[in-house]
């Protein structure tokens, strides 16, 4: 029979074993959670953040379209829209009244240039770099005429954000197009090397799913871009 001293020693030894087991289990759990966190971060923006960013991108597209509508309603011809950025040295040259057709000027549209949040960017090509692009680029063939439409593009964004955008637009997938994004969505002559190409949307064309879609996130070759037709002609 054990003495009280021996019994207390045994109980203390058992308690120490339990503590060591608990520490080992906690360390193992922490390692698993860390691995899961690393995997989710490398896979893309987390669900809640992707949803928030998607809302921000759609909101900026809506704001931009409102500015375009205001300029056109005030008498600016789409072909006369000026997309000069505030960073251009010539932005404020001229006299009062010279800036009425300028999208970003306070005397014109007054649109504030946006930047993509770093976490949204998924850049695989620096020609051009990831970012927002706005201009009278190429024609989208379901619009009224063959004239160049004004397109806003969030270029080279994260796949998870792209999917959340389409979820909000009622599109369950991310359409894959048969040509590179920059040639059909961005004025390559101004921002990148290469030639422009209109976005055709017929059954066997570049993007059948883009038919009558004023805003949509699409992909090609692992690159993702959200476009919005903010003024069509």
Short mmCIF file of C-alpha atoms in Angstrom, two decimals, residues 59-68 70-71 82-86 91 99 101-114 132-135 150-152 230:
data_model
loop_
_atom_site.label_atom_id
_atom_site.label_comp_id
_atom_site.label_asym_id
_atom_site.label_seq_id
_atom_site.Cartn_x
_atom_site.Cartn_y
_atom_site.Cartn_z
CA UNK A 59 -19.76 50.36 -56.86
CA UNK A 60 -16.93 52.18 -58.65
CA UNK A 61 -18.24 50.94 -62.00
CA UNK A 62 -21.69 52.26 -61.10
CA UNK A 63 -20.22 55.61 -60.07
CA UNK A 64 -18.27 55.84 -63.31
CA UNK A 65 -21.35 55.12 -65.40
CA UNK A 66 -23.24 57.86 -63.57
CA UNK A 67 -20.47 60.31 -64.48
CA UNK A 68 -20.63 59.23 -68.13
CA UNK A 70 -24.07 63.10 -66.69
CA UNK A 71 -21.51 64.19 -69.28
CA UNK A 82 -11.25 63.25 -72.63
CA UNK A 83 -9.73 60.67 -70.27
CA UNK A 84 -6.65 62.65 -69.27
CA UNK A 85 -5.64 61.85 -65.71
CA UNK A 86 -4.91 64.47 -63.02
CA UNK A 91 -4.50 68.45 -66.91
CA UNK A 99 -12.38 71.13 -69.35
CA UNK A 101 -15.44 67.14 -71.66
CA UNK A 102 -12.76 65.86 -69.28
CA UNK A 103 -13.91 62.84 -67.30
CA UNK A 104 -11.66 63.44 -64.28
CA UNK A 105 -11.60 67.25 -64.16
CA UNK A 106 -13.77 69.04 -61.55
CA UNK A 107 -15.15 71.24 -64.36
CA UNK A 108 -16.07 68.12 -66.32
CA UNK A 109 -17.16 64.80 -64.92
CA UNK A 110 -15.25 65.12 -61.65
CA UNK A 111 -14.61 61.38 -61.43
CA UNK A 112 -11.96 60.47 -58.86
CA UNK A 113 -9.39 58.01 -60.23
CA UNK A 114 -9.44 54.72 -58.34
CA UNK A 132 -8.13 50.31 -63.46
CA UNK A 133 -8.35 51.36 -67.11
CA UNK A 134 -10.99 53.65 -68.56
CA UNK A 135 -11.30 54.81 -72.12
CA UNK A 150 -16.35 53.53 -73.29
CA UNK A 151 -15.17 50.63 -71.16
CA UNK A 152 -14.00 50.56 -67.55
CA UNK A 230 -20.14 52.74 -69.03
#
